[in-house]
Amino acid sequence: MFVYVINKHGNPLMPCSPRKARILLKNKKAKVVKRTPFTIQLLYGSSGYKQPISLGVDTGTKHVGLSATTKNQVLLEAEVQLRTDIQELLATRRQFRRSRRNRNTRYRKARFLNRKKPNGWLAPSTQHKVDSHIKLVKWVHSLLPITHITVEVAQFDTQKIKNPDIQGAAYQQGEQLGFWNVREYVLYRDGHTCQWCKGKSKDPVLNVHHIESRKTGGDSPSNLMTLCKTCHDMIHREGLEHEIQRRFSSLKDASHMTVMRWFIWNGLKKVYPHANITYGYITKCIRIANGLPKSHMVDARCISGNPLAKPSGTVYLLKFVRKNNRQLHKATILKGGKRKSNKAPRFVKGFQLFDKVVYEGKECFIFGRRSSGYFDLRLLDGTKVHASASWK
């Protein structure tokens, strides 16, 4: 374990041992500025001896690996969980806004000049991932005097993932060539037969069913299947949607990585001219050659250029969460046509959402709160500690 050190002016220095940090704090030569990771700031001038430190970043759409290493020692390792709920939240907001247009609400002045997207625009879910990678690199720079950055980028050929033998003109002639729309293609692909009862119901009416919600799964053929009206109604009535799985996994993550890679690289290059890129096959080759297990942090260590650096034994888990819930009312209308308020006060008994607290000697986070002073406490990985703990 290391204690991270910043100098009198806020610039990072090499980390020190906990013993040395205790001596500095006891002699009033330093003060604590951050608890996790534990960071102290010197109260006297220090030139600060620095070693070359390399930072490896294993990029991803759901998880990011970080590893800052010297030639012999791992100084910082972390695994980061990115947000995956943005697309669904925006789809829900769009649903509420569309339903409001049919209600008798206050007049809202028409706005026609805000429809153009600026150059370099990204979808909010993708933009969050790009911004998060840059924010994480800045976070590591605030703790350690990084001298070298290496970022792994990746490009995926989604057509080749679906069909390894594809080549030439076949790239322009997709699976839906010759069909009027997606529905016609899905019915043809499934042989105009219900995929649940295989035609046993004798129902001539066929529907195209979304396996995942249209909000997140979209209208791609891999997310659609043919069901007769009898089976379709029965599945939704009895809540059996979870029993149907997609035949092929979604290629959304691969598409996101293909789009994100240069945005991440260009964003880092503006701030850190010493940044470099590498590719996944190089990381895999280094990991296998050194007999290392597969994980985000190990990959990041290989990317940093020091795969055999000695781990410190401390790994940090970071998780991105949304800062605010702007939905004012619940979707369900109560008796009397009233809509229940969706937002609890920001501070309840002095605590707010995602505060770090101690409950019965265990450190955990507030994942939910009630205005009466009872909290849903969990660990950062989602493990429940208490479903309704009193603020007392």
Short mmCIF file of C-alpha atoms in Angstrom, two decimals:
data_model
loop_
_atom_site.label_atom_id
_atom_site.label_comp_id
_atom_site.label_asym_id
_atom_site.label_seq_id
_atom_site.Cartn_x
_atom_site.Cartn_y
_atom_site.Cartn_z
CA MET A 1 0.00 0.00 0.00
CA PHE A 2 1.17 3.53 -0.82
CA VAL A 3 0.27 6.97 0.47
CA TYR A 4 0.08 9.52 -2.34
CA VAL A 5 1.86 12.84 -1.84
CA ILE A 6 1.37 16.29 -3.37
CA ASN A 7 3.67 19.21 -2.74
CA LYS A 8 2.91 22.61 -1.26
CA HIS A 9 1.64 23.89 -4.62
CA GLY A 10 -0.62 20.89 -5.33
CA ASN A 11 1.64 19.08 -7.81
CA PRO A 12 2.05 15.29 -7.39
CA LEU A 13 5.24 13.70 -6.04
CA MET A 14 6.33 10.08 -5.71
CA PRO A 15 4.20 8.15 -3.16
CA CYS A 16 5.60 7.20 0.23
CA SER A 17 5.08 4.41 2.75
CA PRO A 18 2.36 4.65 5.45
CA ARG A 19 5.09 4.84 8.12
CA LYS A 20 6.69 7.92 6.57
CA ALA A 21 3.26 9.53 6.12
CA ARG A 22 2.50 9.02 9.83
CA ILE A 23 5.77 10.71 10.80
CA LEU A 24 5.06 13.70 8.51
CA LEU A 25 1.52 14.09 9.88
CA LYS A 26 2.67 13.71 13.50
CA ASN A 27 5.35 16.40 13.04
CA LYS A 28 2.81 18.77 11.40
CA LYS A 29 4.79 18.73 8.15
CA ALA A 30 1.82 17.48 6.11
CA LYS A 31 -1.97 17.40 6.15
CA VAL A 32 -4.55 14.93 4.86
CA VAL A 33 -6.30 16.14 1.71
CA LYS A 34 -8.04 12.94 0.55
CA ARG A 35 -9.09 9.78 2.32
CA THR A 36 -9.57 7.42 -0.65
CA PRO A 37 -7.01 6.99 -2.05
CA PHE A 38 -5.17 8.30 1.03
CA THR A 39 -3.35 11.47 -0.03
CA ILE A 40 -1.32 13.97 1.99
CA GLN A 41 -0.04 17.44 1.11
CA LEU A 42 3.33 18.72 2.29
CA LEU A 43 3.33 21.98 4.23
CA TYR A 44 6.94 22.82 3.37
CA GLY A 45 8.82 23.37 0.13
CA SER A 46 10.19 20.23 -1.53
CA SER A 47 11.85 19.78 -4.91
CA GLY A 48 10.69 16.15 -4.88
CA TYR A 49 12.67 13.29 -6.44
CA LYS A 50 10.69 11.73 -9.29
CA GLN A 51 11.03 8.50 -11.26
CA PRO A 52 9.67 7.71 -14.73
CA ILE A 53 6.07 6.48 -14.28
CA SER A 54 4.09 4.89 -17.10
CA LEU A 55 0.30 4.83 -17.16
CA GLY A 56 -1.55 2.11 -19.09
CA VAL A 57 -5.23 2.57 -19.95
CA ASP A 58 -7.32 -0.44 -21.00
CA THR A 59 -10.27 1.29 -22.66
CA GLY A 60 -13.75 -0.19 -22.72
CA THR A 61 -17.47 0.58 -22.94
CA LYS A 62 -18.40 -0.86 -19.52
CA HIS A 63 -15.10 -1.33 -17.66
CA VAL A 64 -11.81 0.57 -17.79
CA GLY A 65 -8.49 -0.69 -16.41
CA LEU A 66 -5.81 1.68 -15.08
CA SER A 67 -2.29 0.80 -14.04
CA ALA A 68 0.51 3.27 -13.17
CA THR A 69 3.87 1.50 -12.91
CA THR A 70 7.58 2.05 -12.60
CA LYS A 71 10.02 -0.54 -13.92
CA ASN A 72 9.72 -2.68 -10.77
CA GLN A 73 6.62 -1.55 -8.86
CA VAL A 74 2.90 -0.98 -9.43
CA LEU A 75 2.01 2.37 -7.83
CA LEU A 76 -1.70 2.49 -8.63
CA GLU A 77 -4.19 0.01 -10.07
CA ALA A 78 -7.90 0.59 -10.51
CA GLU A 79 -10.94 -0.86 -12.23
CA VAL A 80 -13.66 1.57 -13.26
CA GLN A 81 -17.33 0.87 -14.02
CA LEU A 82 -18.88 3.26 -16.54
CA ARG A 83 -22.54 4.17 -16.75
CA THR A 84 -24.74 1.96 -18.96
CA ASP A 85 -28.13 3.49 -18.13
CA ILE A 86 -27.98 6.71 -20.18
CA GLN A 87 -29.69 5.37 -23.31
CA GLU A 88 -32.64 3.96 -21.35
CA LEU A 89 -33.04 7.13 -19.28
CA LEU A 90 -33.11 9.31 -22.39
CA ALA A 91 -35.64 6.98 -24.03
CA THR A 92 -37.86 7.25 -20.93
CA ARG A 93 -37.58 11.03 -21.00
CA ARG A 94 -38.57 11.06 -24.66
CA GLN A 95 -41.58 8.88 -23.84
CA PHE A 96 -42.77 11.28 -21.12
CA ARG A 97 -42.28 14.33 -23.33
CA ARG A 98 -44.28 12.80 -26.19
CA SER A 99 -47.14 11.90 -23.86
CA ARG A 100 -47.21 15.45 -22.47
CA ARG A 101 -48.00 16.86 -25.89
CA ASN A 102 -51.45 15.25 -25.73
CA ARG A 103 -52.29 16.67 -22.31
CA ASN A 104 -53.73 20.07 -21.52
CA THR A 105 -50.59 21.75 -20.20
CA ARG A 106 -49.23 25.27 -20.15
CA TYR A 107 -48.27 26.86 -23.43
CA ARG A 108 -44.63 26.41 -24.37
CA LYS A 109 -43.20 28.72 -26.98
CA ALA A 110 -42.03 26.90 -30.11
CA ARG A 111 -38.27 26.56 -30.54
CA PHE A 112 -36.98 25.95 -34.04
CA LEU A 113 -33.35 27.08 -33.85
CA ASN A 114 -32.00 24.38 -31.53
CA ARG A 115 -32.23 21.33 -33.79
CA LYS A 116 -28.80 21.38 -35.44
CA LYS A 117 -26.11 19.18 -33.94
CA PRO A 118 -22.59 20.66 -33.84
CA ASN A 119 -19.69 19.12 -35.72
CA GLY A 120 -18.09 16.26 -33.79
CA TRP A 121 -21.35 15.53 -31.94
CA LEU A 122 -21.62 12.15 -30.22
CA ALA A 123 -24.62 10.41 -28.70
CA PRO A 124 -24.82 11.19 -24.94
CA SER A 125 -24.10 7.57 -23.93
CA THR A 126 -20.94 7.54 -26.09
CA GLN A 127 -19.89 11.05 -25.06
CA HIS A 128 -20.03 9.99 -21.40
CA LYS A 129 -17.61 7.14 -22.08
CA VAL A 130 -15.18 9.43 -23.93
CA ASP A 131 -15.30 12.09 -21.18
CA SER A 132 -14.89 9.43 -18.48
CA HIS A 133 -11.66 8.08 -19.99
CA ILE A 134 -10.16 11.58 -20.13
CA LYS A 135 -11.36 12.35 -16.60
CA LEU A 136 -9.75 9.16 -15.25
CA VAL A 137 -6.37 9.97 -16.81
CA LYS A 138 -6.54 13.45 -15.22
CA TRP A 139 -7.38 11.81 -11.87
CA VAL A 140 -4.27 9.63 -12.00
CA HIS A 141 -2.19 12.67 -12.99
CA SER A 142 -3.41 14.46 -9.86
CA LEU A 143 -1.94 11.65 -7.70
CA LEU A 144 1.27 10.68 -9.50
CA PRO A 145 3.85 12.48 -11.69
CA ILE A 146 3.07 10.49 -14.85
CA THR A 147 5.74 10.77 -17.57
CA HIS A 148 4.31 8.39 -20.19
CA ILE A 149 0.76 7.39 -21.21
CA THR A 150 -0.24 4.45 -23.38
CA VAL A 151 -3.87 3.93 -24.40
CA GLU A 152 -5.25 0.80 -26.04
CA VAL A 153 -7.59 1.54 -28.94
CA ALA A 154 -9.60 -0.95 -30.99
CA GLN A 155 -11.51 -1.08 -34.27
CA PHE A 156 -14.09 -3.79 -34.92
CA ASP A 157 -15.37 -5.02 -38.28
CA THR A 158 -18.96 -5.80 -37.27
CA GLN A 159 -19.75 -7.33 -40.66
CA LYS A 160 -16.86 -9.78 -40.29
CA ILE A 161 -17.91 -10.63 -36.73
CA LYS A 162 -21.29 -11.77 -38.08
CA ASN A 163 -19.85 -13.46 -41.17
CA PRO A 164 -16.12 -14.36 -41.05
CA ASP A 165 -16.11 -15.23 -44.78
CA ILE A 166 -17.42 -11.86 -45.99
CA GLN A 167 -15.40 -10.03 -48.63
CA GLY A 168 -15.71 -7.64 -51.57
CA ALA A 169 -19.17 -6.56 -52.67
CA ALA A 170 -20.80 -8.58 -49.88
CA TYR A 171 -20.09 -5.64 -47.55
CA GLN A 172 -22.64 -3.57 -49.52
CA GLN A 173 -25.10 -6.44 -49.90
CA GLY A 174 -26.28 -7.14 -46.37
CA GLU A 175 -28.59 -9.82 -45.05
CA GLN A 176 -31.67 -7.66 -45.73
CA LEU A 177 -30.90 -7.19 -49.45
CA GLY A 178 -34.09 -7.61 -51.51
CA PHE A 179 -36.55 -7.16 -48.62
CA TRP A 180 -38.87 -4.20 -48.25
CA ASN A 181 -38.28 -3.73 -44.52
CA VAL A 182 -36.98 -5.42 -41.38
CA ARG A 183 -40.34 -7.05 -40.59
CA GLU A 184 -40.46 -8.82 -43.97
CA TYR A 185 -36.89 -10.07 -43.51
CA VAL A 186 -37.55 -11.41 -39.97
CA LEU A 187 -40.69 -13.27 -41.10
CA TYR A 188 -38.76 -14.81 -44.01
CA ARG A 189 -35.78 -15.71 -41.78
CA ASP A 190 -38.06 -17.53 -39.30
CA GLY A 191 -39.94 -19.35 -42.08
CA HIS A 192 -43.22 -17.54 -41.30
CA THR A 193 -43.50 -19.80 -38.25
CA CYS A 194 -44.00 -18.91 -34.59
CA GLN A 195 -40.69 -19.50 -32.79
CA TRP A 196 -42.44 -20.28 -29.48
CA CYS A 197 -45.01 -22.92 -30.38
CA LYS A 198 -43.57 -23.84 -33.81
CA GLY A 199 -47.04 -23.44 -35.40
CA LYS A 200 -48.94 -25.67 -32.99
CA SER A 201 -51.45 -22.92 -32.10
CA LYS A 202 -52.61 -22.74 -35.78
CA ASP A 203 -52.93 -18.95 -35.40
CA PRO A 204 -52.47 -17.37 -38.87
CA VAL A 205 -51.67 -13.88 -37.47
CA LEU A 206 -47.93 -13.35 -36.98
CA ASN A 207 -46.26 -10.57 -34.96
CA VAL A 208 -42.65 -9.45 -34.75
CA HIS A 209 -41.58 -9.44 -31.09
CA HIS A 210 -38.74 -7.37 -29.55
CA ILE A 211 -36.58 -9.67 -27.40
CA GLU A 212 -34.99 -6.74 -25.55
CA SER A 213 -36.84 -3.49 -24.97
CA ARG A 214 -36.98 -1.29 -28.03
CA LYS A 215 -35.41 1.44 -25.85
CA THR A 216 -32.10 -0.41 -25.53
CA GLY A 217 -32.20 -3.26 -28.05
CA GLY A 218 -33.43 -1.30 -31.07
CA ASP A 219 -34.97 -2.73 -34.22
CA SER A 220 -32.04 -4.81 -35.46
CA PRO A 221 -33.00 -8.27 -36.81
CA SER A 222 -31.03 -9.99 -34.03
CA ASN A 223 -33.40 -8.39 -31.51
CA LEU A 224 -36.56 -9.51 -33.34
CA MET A 225 -38.33 -12.85 -33.63
CA THR A 226 -41.57 -14.14 -35.11
CA LEU A 227 -44.45 -15.02 -32.75
CA CYS A 228 -48.07 -15.83 -33.48
CA LYS A 229 -50.63 -13.50 -31.90
CA THR A 230 -51.71 -16.18 -29.39
CA CYS A 231 -48.18 -16.77 -28.07
CA HIS A 232 -47.29 -13.08 -28.23
CA ASP A 233 -50.24 -12.09 -26.03
CA MET A 234 -49.59 -14.98 -23.64
CA ILE A 235 -45.89 -14.10 -23.18
CA HIS A 236 -46.67 -10.47 -22.32
CA ARG A 237 -49.65 -11.39 -20.15
CA GLU A 238 -47.73 -13.93 -18.04
CA GLY A 239 -44.44 -11.99 -17.99
CA LEU A 240 -42.33 -14.62 -19.79
CA GLU A 241 -40.17 -12.13 -21.73
CA HIS A 242 -37.07 -13.11 -19.73
CA GLU A 243 -37.24 -16.69 -21.07
CA ILE A 244 -36.43 -15.55 -24.63
CA GLN A 245 -32.76 -14.83 -25.34
CA ARG A 246 -31.14 -13.23 -28.36
CA ARG A 247 -29.60 -15.66 -30.84
CA PHE A 248 -26.61 -13.37 -31.38
CA SER A 249 -25.14 -10.94 -28.89
CA SER A 250 -25.52 -7.25 -29.57
CA LEU A 251 -22.70 -5.50 -31.44
CA LYS A 252 -23.42 -2.19 -29.69
CA ASP A 253 -20.23 -2.30 -27.61
CA ALA A 254 -18.08 -3.03 -30.66
CA SER A 255 -19.66 -0.10 -32.52
CA HIS A 256 -19.11 2.20 -29.53
CA MET A 257 -15.41 1.30 -29.34
CA THR A 258 -14.93 1.92 -33.06
CA VAL A 259 -16.46 5.39 -32.69
CA MET A 260 -14.82 6.27 -29.35
CA ARG A 261 -11.21 5.39 -30.07
CA TRP A 262 -10.11 8.54 -31.92
CA PHE A 263 -12.20 10.85 -29.74
CA ILE A 264 -10.41 9.48 -26.66
CA TRP A 265 -7.02 9.67 -28.37
CA ASN A 266 -7.50 13.23 -29.68
CA GLY A 267 -8.89 14.41 -26.33
CA LEU A 268 -5.85 13.07 -24.47
CA LYS A 269 -3.37 14.33 -27.04
CA LYS A 270 -4.55 17.92 -26.52
CA VAL A 271 -3.75 17.77 -22.81
CA TYR A 272 -0.90 15.23 -22.75
CA PRO A 273 1.34 15.42 -25.86
CA HIS A 274 3.39 12.45 -24.56
CA ALA A 275 0.45 10.04 -24.95
CA ASN A 276 0.80 6.99 -27.23
CA ILE A 277 -1.52 4.28 -28.52
CA THR A 278 -1.31 0.51 -28.73
CA TYR A 279 -3.60 -2.27 -29.94
CA GLY A 280 -5.33 -5.24 -28.37
CA TYR A 281 -3.33 -7.95 -30.15
CA ILE A 282 -0.09 -6.47 -28.75
CA THR A 283 -1.54 -6.46 -25.22
CA LYS A 284 -2.68 -10.08 -25.61
CA CYS A 285 0.75 -11.16 -26.86
CA ILE A 286 2.52 -9.50 -23.88
CA ARG A 287 0.06 -11.02 -21.38
CA ILE A 288 0.41 -14.56 -22.72
CA ALA A 289 4.20 -14.33 -23.06
CA ASN A 290 4.49 -13.42 -19.38
CA GLY A 291 1.92 -15.99 -18.19
CA LEU A 292 -0.43 -13.42 -16.66
CA PRO A 293 -4.18 -13.93 -16.03
CA LYS A 294 -6.78 -12.03 -18.02
CA SER A 295 -8.25 -8.97 -16.26
CA HIS A 296 -8.70 -5.27 -16.94
CA MET A 297 -5.95 -4.27 -14.50
CA VAL A 298 -3.47 -6.87 -15.79
CA ASP A 299 -4.12 -5.70 -19.35
CA ALA A 300 -3.53 -2.11 -18.25
CA ARG A 301 -0.24 -3.20 -16.62
CA CYS A 302 0.85 -4.82 -19.88
CA ILE A 303 -0.15 -1.68 -21.78
CA SER A 304 1.99 0.44 -19.44
CA GLY A 305 5.07 -1.48 -20.64
CA ASN A 306 5.94 -3.06 -17.27
CA PRO A 307 3.99 -6.36 -17.18
CA LEU A 308 6.20 -7.89 -14.47
CA ALA A 309 6.04 -4.92 -12.08
CA LYS A 310 5.27 -6.05 -8.52
CA PRO A 311 1.61 -5.37 -7.55
CA SER A 312 1.07 -3.25 -4.44
CA GLY A 313 -1.78 -5.44 -3.17
CA THR A 314 -4.28 -2.55 -3.23
CA VAL A 315 -6.82 -2.22 -6.05
CA TYR A 316 -9.32 0.64 -6.26
CA LEU A 317 -12.85 0.20 -7.60
CA LEU A 318 -14.45 3.33 -9.08
CA LYS A 319 -18.01 3.65 -10.31
CA PHE A 320 -19.64 6.47 -12.27
CA VAL A 321 -23.19 7.40 -11.21
CA ARG A 322 -25.60 10.09 -12.31
CA LYS A 323 -25.52 13.28 -10.26
CA ASN A 324 -29.17 14.25 -10.38
CA ASN A 325 -32.61 12.87 -11.19
CA ARG A 326 -34.62 15.55 -12.95
CA GLN A 327 -37.84 13.53 -13.25
CA LEU A 328 -40.39 15.46 -11.18
CA HIS A 329 -43.24 12.94 -10.90
CA LYS A 330 -43.80 9.19 -10.91
CA ALA A 331 -45.16 7.70 -14.12
CA THR A 332 -48.09 5.98 -12.36
CA ILE A 333 -51.09 8.24 -11.74
CA LEU A 334 -52.68 7.87 -8.28
CA LYS A 335 -56.36 8.07 -7.42
CA GLY A 336 -57.84 11.48 -8.14
CA GLY A 337 -55.51 12.02 -11.10
CA LYS A 338 -52.59 13.07 -8.88
CA ARG A 339 -48.99 12.35 -9.74
CA LYS A 340 -46.71 11.44 -6.85
CA SER A 341 -43.50 13.45 -6.53
CA ASN A 342 -40.46 11.46 -7.69
CA LYS A 343 -37.76 13.39 -5.85
CA ALA A 344 -36.81 13.16 -2.22
CA PRO A 345 -34.97 16.18 -0.78
CA ARG A 346 -31.31 16.29 -1.74
CA PHE A 347 -30.24 16.10 1.91
CA VAL A 348 -32.11 13.75 4.25
CA LYS A 349 -30.96 14.04 7.89
CA GLY A 350 -27.69 15.50 6.60
CA PHE A 351 -26.99 12.67 4.12
CA GLN A 352 -27.30 12.67 0.32
CA LEU A 353 -27.29 10.00 -2.39
CA PHE A 354 -24.00 8.03 -2.77
CA ASP A 355 -22.49 9.41 0.43
CA LYS A 356 -19.91 7.08 1.97
CA VAL A 357 -21.04 6.08 5.47
CA VAL A 358 -20.15 3.61 8.23
CA TYR A 359 -22.88 1.16 9.28
CA GLU A 360 -22.10 -1.30 12.10
CA GLY A 361 -18.37 -0.97 11.43
CA LYS A 362 -18.68 -1.50 7.66
CA GLU A 363 -18.04 1.21 5.07
CA CYS A 364 -20.80 1.41 2.45
CA PHE A 365 -22.68 3.85 0.23
CA ILE A 366 -26.20 5.31 0.22
CA PHE A 367 -27.94 3.95 -2.89
CA GLY A 368 -31.46 5.04 -1.92
CA ARG A 369 -33.12 7.28 0.66
CA ARG A 370 -36.53 8.04 2.15
CA SER A 371 -37.57 11.40 3.53
CA SER A 372 -38.37 9.64 6.85
CA GLY A 373 -34.64 8.99 7.36
CA TYR A 374 -34.21 5.37 6.23
CA PHE A 375 -31.50 4.45 3.72
CA ASP A 376 -30.68 1.65 1.27
CA LEU A 377 -27.02 0.83 1.98
CA ARG A 378 -24.82 -1.13 -0.43
CA LEU A 379 -21.20 -1.72 -1.30
CA LEU A 380 -19.87 -0.13 -4.47
CA ASP A 381 -20.29 -3.39 -6.43
CA GLY A 382 -24.02 -3.44 -5.53
CA THR A 383 -23.88 -5.93 -2.64
CA LYS A 384 -26.69 -5.13 -0.17
CA VAL A 385 -25.69 -4.18 3.37
CA HIS A 386 -29.11 -3.07 4.66
CA ALA A 387 -32.32 -2.33 2.77
CA SER A 388 -33.71 0.16 5.28
CA ALA A 389 -31.20 1.44 7.85
CA SER A 390 -32.22 4.29 10.14
CA TRP A 391 -30.15 7.49 10.02
CA LYS A 392 -29.66 7.19 13.77
#
